[in-house]
Amino acid sequence: MRMVLDLIIIGAGPAGITASVYAARKKMNFLVITKDVGGQAAWSSDVENYPGYQFVTGPELVAKLQEHMQKYGIQMKENEEVIELEKKDKVIYIKTTKAGYEAKTAIIATGKKAKEIGVSGEKEYKNKGVAYCVTCDGPLFAGKDVAVIGGGNSALDAAIQMMNIANKVYLINITDDFTGDSVMQEKIKNSPKVRILRNARVESITGEKFVKGINIDTRGRKEYLEVKGVFIEIGLMPNSWFAKDLDKNERGEIKVNCANETNVPGIFAAGDVTSVPEKQIVIAAGDGAKAALGAFRYLARLK
Amino acid sequence: MRMVLDLIIIGAGPAGITASVYAARKKMNFLVITKDVGGQAAWSSDVENYPGYQFVTGPELVAKLQEHMQKYGIQMKENEEVIELEKKDKVIYIKTTKAGYEAKTAIIATGKKAKEIGVSGEKEYKNKGVAYCVTCDGPLFAGKDVAVIGGGNSALDAAIQMMNIANKVYLINITDDFTGDSVMQEKIKNSPKVRILRNARVESITGEKFVKGINIDTRGRKEYLEVKGVFIEIGLMPNSWFAKDLDKNERGEIKVNCANETNVPGIFAAGDVTSVPEKQIVIAAGDGAKAALGAFRYLARLK
């Protein structure tokens, strides 16, 4: 007979890691299952708004969070992806790519992954010039011309990173407005390396073996830009597909109330995978703590 | 004519400081008004559950948060207490012990203060043996016998601090159960210096010039404990009295929704002053970020 754990935490970004530290302090019998450690935070170049750190890179912050986990000797199954999650009677059954687990409560903190733009050439040239993570792939384009697609914080972050690496950066935004931080917008405006294209839509990505350029439509005006790299930073999709019984919003985000409870009692969610509007490291961490304390109280009521 | 600011943040604990960092990054025209810096966190001895710091004292963490604020050159009015807050038409009028201010939005992050136990001798011997802050006053009782009243995390924290300072610590809890972290409970159980009294009610605090002892009733059994210090750690009261038009719950906490909005549009609240059930540094910080981003979006809609 398999042991039914108190709690399974799925994901180990800022939300999952914080939840695990709180669960450990409450001496819960639990496990963390995750594909990778750090989540989106691991791919951020500069984090300037995590309180307590004036300036820290994403990987540095993740390392700090991980140290915190290790201090408590938290059990973690890495490189393991959850493919099914279902609650029957009072038990949550979790199936992964490697095994099966049972628990009385679960916290889903699986975050998001990059959205595709859906134009011709995108799939064809993926990893051949088309990329979704500047921190990972930026250095490959040192001294070359690149395009960054998007207008939010992650696009601005990508443009700033590439300003320091590439020869020229085209920042291509489908609307007139950038939604990212003003501080970042100014850095970009002050750089002679960046050309900003507003109201511009990518029509296709072209090349031979690797990307050679992109076709742009700016309010009817067509343009071909010669670039070796295309960073697509148009947003993220929640990793929520495996949680079939949970209520989700139109973006596929798991709906939670203020206490990070989902519609299924005993199942909590925290961080970027949820319907909480702000996607910020400190908010994910705070909500991870709420979810863990919520799971603890739920268990106390069960007994 | 006075300038109407974009935002006034009231309080500079973890919630207010985080809100200010987010507001600064959004280039809002704002001001922080606060009685003191750090809030309750400044009085915590050991913080082991703020993600990213395995171990940090409350004052150290507050110093880190403050450095973060200073980096952005945030304008702060210290030693200034808000005594009135009112919204008329579209302007929020704030009166402090020193001046008057006007703003389009406000974030209330004024936290909590210690609750009194309400027994005879408590008021009389305040600062003459009766104390509400171990971090501040603990060292005055080095080598002496003290009592700590309460059963939650702050009482456990107080008992642990006093274990290292006092000669003997009586930990007096009105119920059978301690609600604080198991990790802390174990530290206390393993200390020969601590005597735990359960189901015990303080009847009075007695003394002459200073405290000499307390009278305890344990399910009808009376006992007199000779102590020089009494630390009252039975909980906290929200600093919300000045915000007369805001909806509050039965504990006086300002009611907020998941987006940290109060019932008055443009007025947000975050941290321990709110109805959010968990009082944790990382949760206050996360909610401070939510409130600032909420205020930013509210202003964008105004324009």
Short mmCIF file of C-alpha atoms in Angstrom, two decimals, chain B residues 11-295:
data_model
loop_
_atom_site.label_atom_id
_atom_site.label_comp_id
_atom_site.label_asym_id
_atom_site.label_seq_id
_atom_site.Cartn_x
_atom_site.Cartn_y
_atom_site.Cartn_z
CA GLY B 11 3.40 52.75 6.84
CA ALA B 12 6.87 51.39 6.11
CA GLY B 13 6.88 47.75 7.16
CA PRO B 14 7.44 45.00 4.57
CA ALA B 15 4.12 45.82 2.81
CA GLY B 16 4.69 49.58 2.61
CA ILE B 17 8.35 49.26 1.62
CA THR B 18 7.56 46.78 -1.16
CA ALA B 19 4.71 48.97 -2.38
CA SER B 20 7.13 51.92 -2.50
CA VAL B 21 9.70 50.01 -4.56
CA TYR B 22 7.00 49.06 -7.07
CA ALA B 23 5.60 52.61 -7.16
CA ALA B 24 9.11 53.98 -7.76
CA ARG B 25 9.70 51.57 -10.63
CA LYS B 26 6.42 52.78 -12.15
CA LYS B 27 7.67 56.38 -11.72
CA MET B 28 4.62 57.40 -9.72
CA ASN B 29 4.70 60.73 -7.91
CA PHE B 30 4.32 59.54 -4.34
CA LEU B 31 5.23 59.84 -0.69
CA VAL B 32 5.61 57.42 2.22
CA ILE B 33 4.30 58.59 5.60
CA THR B 34 5.17 56.47 8.61
CA LYS B 35 5.53 56.47 12.37
CA ASP B 36 8.52 54.14 12.22
CA VAL B 37 10.34 51.95 9.72
CA GLY B 38 10.15 48.17 9.65
CA GLY B 39 6.87 47.61 11.44
CA GLN B 40 6.46 44.39 13.40
CA ALA B 41 9.29 42.81 11.39
CA ALA B 42 11.74 45.16 13.11
CA TRP B 43 10.87 43.49 16.41
CA SER B 44 11.35 39.90 15.25
CA SER B 45 14.49 38.24 16.49
CA ASP B 46 14.92 35.52 13.90
CA VAL B 47 13.21 35.40 10.54
CA GLU B 48 13.71 31.97 8.99
CA ASN B 49 10.88 31.98 6.50
CA TYR B 50 11.49 34.99 4.27
CA PRO B 51 12.34 33.35 0.95
CA GLY B 52 15.89 34.05 -0.12
CA TYR B 53 17.22 34.46 3.39
CA GLN B 54 17.89 31.23 5.25
CA PHE B 55 18.41 33.15 8.40
CA VAL B 56 18.15 36.83 9.07
CA THR B 57 17.17 38.90 12.08
CA GLY B 58 14.18 41.21 11.81
CA PRO B 59 16.30 44.37 12.00
CA GLU B 60 18.70 43.00 9.34
CA LEU B 61 15.85 42.24 6.96
CA VAL B 62 14.35 45.68 7.55
CA ALA B 63 17.75 47.25 6.83
CA LYS B 64 17.89 45.33 3.53
CA LEU B 65 14.38 46.48 2.61
CA GLN B 66 15.30 50.06 3.51
CA GLU B 67 18.45 49.98 1.37
CA HIS B 68 16.23 48.85 -1.46
CA MET B 69 14.01 51.91 -0.89
CA GLN B 70 16.95 54.29 -0.69
CA LYS B 71 18.27 53.05 -4.00
CA TYR B 72 15.16 54.55 -5.61
CA GLY B 73 15.44 57.80 -3.63
CA ILE B 74 11.98 57.35 -2.21
CA GLN B 75 10.60 60.33 -0.29
CA MET B 76 9.69 59.34 3.25
CA LYS B 77 8.14 61.34 6.10
CA GLU B 78 9.21 59.55 9.25
CA ASN B 79 7.94 60.03 12.82
CA GLU B 80 4.68 61.23 11.37
CA GLU B 81 1.40 59.55 12.21
CA VAL B 82 -1.76 59.67 10.11
CA ILE B 83 -4.76 60.72 12.19
CA GLU B 84 -7.37 61.22 9.48
CA LEU B 85 -8.00 59.80 6.03
CA GLU B 86 -10.98 60.71 3.97
CA LYS B 87 -11.94 60.62 0.31
CA LYS B 88 -14.06 63.48 -1.06
CA ASP B 89 -14.88 63.68 -4.75
CA LYS B 90 -11.77 62.26 -6.34
CA VAL B 91 -9.22 63.37 -3.76
CA ILE B 92 -7.96 61.52 -0.70
CA TYR B 93 -7.26 63.94 2.16
CA ILE B 94 -4.74 62.78 4.72
CA LYS B 95 -4.08 64.61 7.97
CA THR B 96 -1.07 63.67 10.06
CA THR B 97 0.32 64.79 13.41
CA LYS B 98 2.38 67.33 11.43
CA ALA B 99 0.72 68.29 8.15
CA GLY B 100 -1.93 67.69 5.51
CA TYR B 101 -1.58 65.88 2.18
CA GLU B 102 -3.68 65.13 -0.89
CA ALA B 103 -3.45 62.22 -3.26
CA LYS B 104 -5.37 60.36 -5.94
CA THR B 105 -4.68 56.95 -4.43
CA ALA B 106 -3.55 55.62 -1.06
CA ILE B 107 -2.12 52.38 0.26
CA ILE B 108 -2.68 51.70 3.94
CA ALA B 109 0.07 49.48 5.30
CA THR B 110 0.07 50.53 8.94
CA GLY B 111 0.27 47.04 10.42
CA LYS B 112 -0.66 46.14 13.94
CA LYS B 113 0.28 46.86 17.50
CA ALA B 114 0.34 44.63 20.57
CA LYS B 115 -2.92 43.77 22.33
CA GLU B 116 -3.30 44.26 26.04
CA ILE B 117 -4.42 41.42 28.30
CA GLY B 118 -6.68 43.62 30.45
CA VAL B 119 -5.84 42.47 33.97
CA SER B 120 -5.16 44.47 37.10
CA GLY B 121 -1.56 45.65 37.31
CA GLU B 122 -1.01 45.60 33.54
CA LYS B 123 -1.31 49.34 32.93
CA GLU B 124 0.29 50.19 36.30
CA TYR B 125 3.47 48.22 35.62
CA LYS B 126 3.80 48.96 31.92
CA ASN B 127 7.49 49.62 31.30
CA LYS B 128 8.07 48.63 34.93
CA GLY B 129 8.22 44.93 34.19
CA VAL B 130 5.26 44.60 31.84
CA ALA B 131 6.41 44.61 28.21
CA TYR B 132 5.09 43.86 24.74
CA CYS B 133 8.31 43.50 22.78
CA VAL B 134 10.97 40.98 23.74
CA THR B 135 13.42 42.17 21.11
CA CYS B 136 13.27 45.67 22.60
CA ASP B 137 13.07 44.92 26.32
CA GLY B 138 14.31 41.33 26.74
CA PRO B 139 17.90 42.26 27.61
CA LEU B 140 16.67 44.24 30.66
CA PHE B 141 15.75 40.91 32.27
CA ALA B 142 19.08 39.09 31.88
CA GLY B 143 19.48 36.44 34.59
CA LYS B 144 16.00 37.06 35.99
CA ASP B 145 12.77 35.04 36.01
CA VAL B 146 10.13 36.11 33.50
CA ALA B 147 6.72 35.08 32.21
CA VAL B 148 5.64 35.03 28.58
CA ILE B 149 1.88 35.11 28.02
CA GLY B 150 0.47 33.58 24.83
CA GLY B 151 0.49 30.51 22.57
CA GLY B 152 1.10 31.70 19.01
CA ASN B 153 4.28 32.31 17.04
CA SER B 154 5.08 35.61 18.71
CA ALA B 155 4.77 34.06 22.20
CA LEU B 156 6.97 31.14 21.15
CA ASP B 157 9.48 33.53 19.60
CA ALA B 158 9.48 35.55 22.84
CA ALA B 159 10.02 32.40 24.95
CA ILE B 160 12.91 31.29 22.72
CA GLN B 161 14.56 34.69 22.93
CA MET B 162 14.17 34.76 26.72
CA MET B 163 15.56 31.20 27.07
CA ASN B 164 18.91 32.64 26.07
CA ILE B 165 18.71 35.65 28.37
CA ALA B 166 16.61 34.95 31.47
CA ASN B 167 17.18 32.59 34.38
CA LYS B 168 13.78 30.95 34.07
CA VAL B 169 10.89 31.38 31.62
CA TYR B 170 7.26 30.56 32.39
CA LEU B 171 5.32 30.17 29.14
CA ILE B 172 1.66 30.67 30.02
CA ASN B 173 -1.00 29.71 27.51
CA ILE B 174 -4.71 30.10 28.13
CA THR B 175 -5.59 27.01 26.05
CA ASP B 176 -4.15 23.51 25.82
CA ASP B 177 -2.76 23.98 22.33
CA PHE B 178 0.05 26.07 20.97
CA THR B 179 -0.69 27.41 17.50
CA GLY B 180 2.90 28.39 16.69
CA ASP B 181 5.37 26.48 14.47
CA SER B 182 6.31 22.94 15.53
CA VAL B 183 10.00 23.78 15.04
CA MET B 184 9.69 26.49 17.69
CA GLN B 185 7.60 24.35 20.03
CA GLU B 186 10.34 21.71 20.05
CA LYS B 187 13.09 24.18 20.82
CA ILE B 188 11.07 25.26 23.84
CA LYS B 189 10.23 21.74 25.04
CA ASN B 190 13.91 20.84 24.92
CA SER B 191 14.95 23.74 27.12
CA PRO B 192 15.36 23.03 30.85
CA LYS B 193 14.83 26.74 31.49
CA VAL B 194 11.20 26.83 30.36
CA ARG B 195 8.17 25.72 32.35
CA ILE B 196 5.05 25.49 30.21
CA LEU B 197 1.67 26.17 31.84
CA ARG B 198 -1.36 25.16 29.77
CA ASN B 199 -4.99 26.15 30.35
CA ALA B 200 -3.66 28.89 32.58
CA ARG B 201 -5.16 32.36 32.92
CA VAL B 202 -3.33 35.39 34.29
CA GLU B 203 -5.46 36.90 37.06
CA SER B 204 -3.31 39.85 38.04
CA ILE B 205 0.15 41.33 37.91
CA THR B 206 1.47 42.48 41.27
CA GLY B 207 4.46 44.41 42.55
CA GLU B 208 5.62 47.53 44.32
CA LYS B 209 7.71 49.92 42.28
CA PHE B 210 8.31 47.18 39.70
CA VAL B 211 6.65 43.85 38.92
CA LYS B 212 7.22 41.17 41.57
CA GLY B 213 4.94 38.39 40.39
CA ILE B 214 1.78 37.19 38.70
CA ASN B 215 -1.25 35.29 39.91
CA ILE B 216 -2.28 32.38 37.72
CA ASP B 217 -5.42 30.28 37.65
CA THR B 218 -4.98 26.85 36.03
CA ARG B 219 -8.45 25.29 35.80
CA GLY B 220 -9.26 26.49 39.30
CA ARG B 221 -5.84 25.81 40.80
CA LYS B 222 -4.33 29.12 41.97
CA GLU B 223 -0.60 29.79 41.82
CA TYR B 224 1.67 32.75 42.41
CA LEU B 225 4.78 32.98 40.24
CA GLU B 226 7.62 35.23 41.29
CA VAL B 227 8.80 37.05 38.15
CA LYS B 228 10.47 40.36 37.39
CA GLY B 229 9.22 40.59 33.82
CA VAL B 230 5.92 39.83 32.07
CA PHE B 231 5.93 39.70 28.26
CA ILE B 232 2.44 39.90 26.86
CA GLU B 233 2.33 38.25 23.44
CA ILE B 234 -1.36 37.49 22.95
CA GLY B 235 -1.74 39.06 19.58
CA LEU B 236 -2.01 42.30 17.79
CA MET B 237 -4.53 45.00 16.96
CA PRO B 238 -4.68 46.59 13.51
CA ASN B 239 -3.73 50.28 13.25
CA SER B 240 -6.83 51.10 11.26
CA TRP B 241 -8.78 53.50 13.48
CA PHE B 242 -7.96 56.62 11.39
CA ALA B 243 -9.56 55.14 8.26
CA LYS B 244 -13.15 55.76 9.28
CA ASP B 245 -14.88 55.17 5.94
CA LEU B 246 -13.32 51.81 5.22
CA ASP B 247 -15.09 48.50 5.82
CA LYS B 248 -13.47 46.45 8.57
CA ASN B 249 -14.03 42.98 9.98
CA GLU B 250 -14.82 42.11 13.62
CA ARG B 251 -11.12 42.34 14.51
CA GLY B 252 -10.87 45.87 13.09
CA GLU B 253 -8.86 44.69 10.09
CA ILE B 254 -9.47 46.55 6.83
CA LYS B 255 -11.38 44.33 4.43
CA VAL B 256 -9.65 43.83 1.09
CA ASN B 257 -10.38 41.72 -1.95
CA CYS B 258 -7.80 39.60 -3.77
CA ALA B 259 -6.46 42.71 -5.52
CA ASN B 260 -5.94 44.48 -2.16
CA GLU B 261 -8.71 46.96 -2.94
CA THR B 262 -10.80 48.34 -0.06
CA ASN B 263 -14.44 49.35 -0.37
CA VAL B 264 -13.37 52.89 -1.39
CA PRO B 265 -12.07 53.06 -4.99
CA GLY B 266 -8.46 54.26 -5.09
CA ILE B 267 -7.75 53.22 -1.51
CA PHE B 268 -5.80 49.99 -1.17
CA ALA B 269 -4.49 48.17 1.91
CA ALA B 270 -1.77 45.55 2.39
CA GLY B 271 -0.02 43.65 5.14
CA ASP B 272 -1.04 42.99 8.73
CA VAL B 273 -3.61 45.81 8.85
CA THR B 274 -5.82 43.88 6.39
CA SER B 275 -8.28 41.01 6.65
CA VAL B 276 -5.83 38.65 4.87
CA PRO B 277 -5.63 35.77 7.36
CA GLU B 278 -1.90 35.10 7.29
CA LYS B 279 0.41 37.57 8.96
CA GLN B 280 3.73 36.78 7.33
CA ILE B 281 6.50 39.03 6.03
CA VAL B 282 6.59 37.52 2.55
CA ILE B 283 2.79 37.69 2.27
CA ALA B 284 2.80 41.35 3.34
CA ALA B 285 5.51 42.05 0.76
CA GLY B 286 3.60 40.26 -2.01
CA ASP B 287 0.39 42.09 -1.15
CA GLY B 288 2.27 45.42 -1.01
CA ALA B 289 3.35 44.79 -4.60
CA LYS B 290 -0.25 43.94 -5.58
CA ALA B 291 -1.53 47.16 -3.99
CA ALA B 292 1.06 49.34 -5.77
CA LEU B 293 0.35 47.77 -9.15
CA GLY B 294 -3.37 48.14 -8.43
CA ALA B 295 -2.93 51.85 -7.64
#
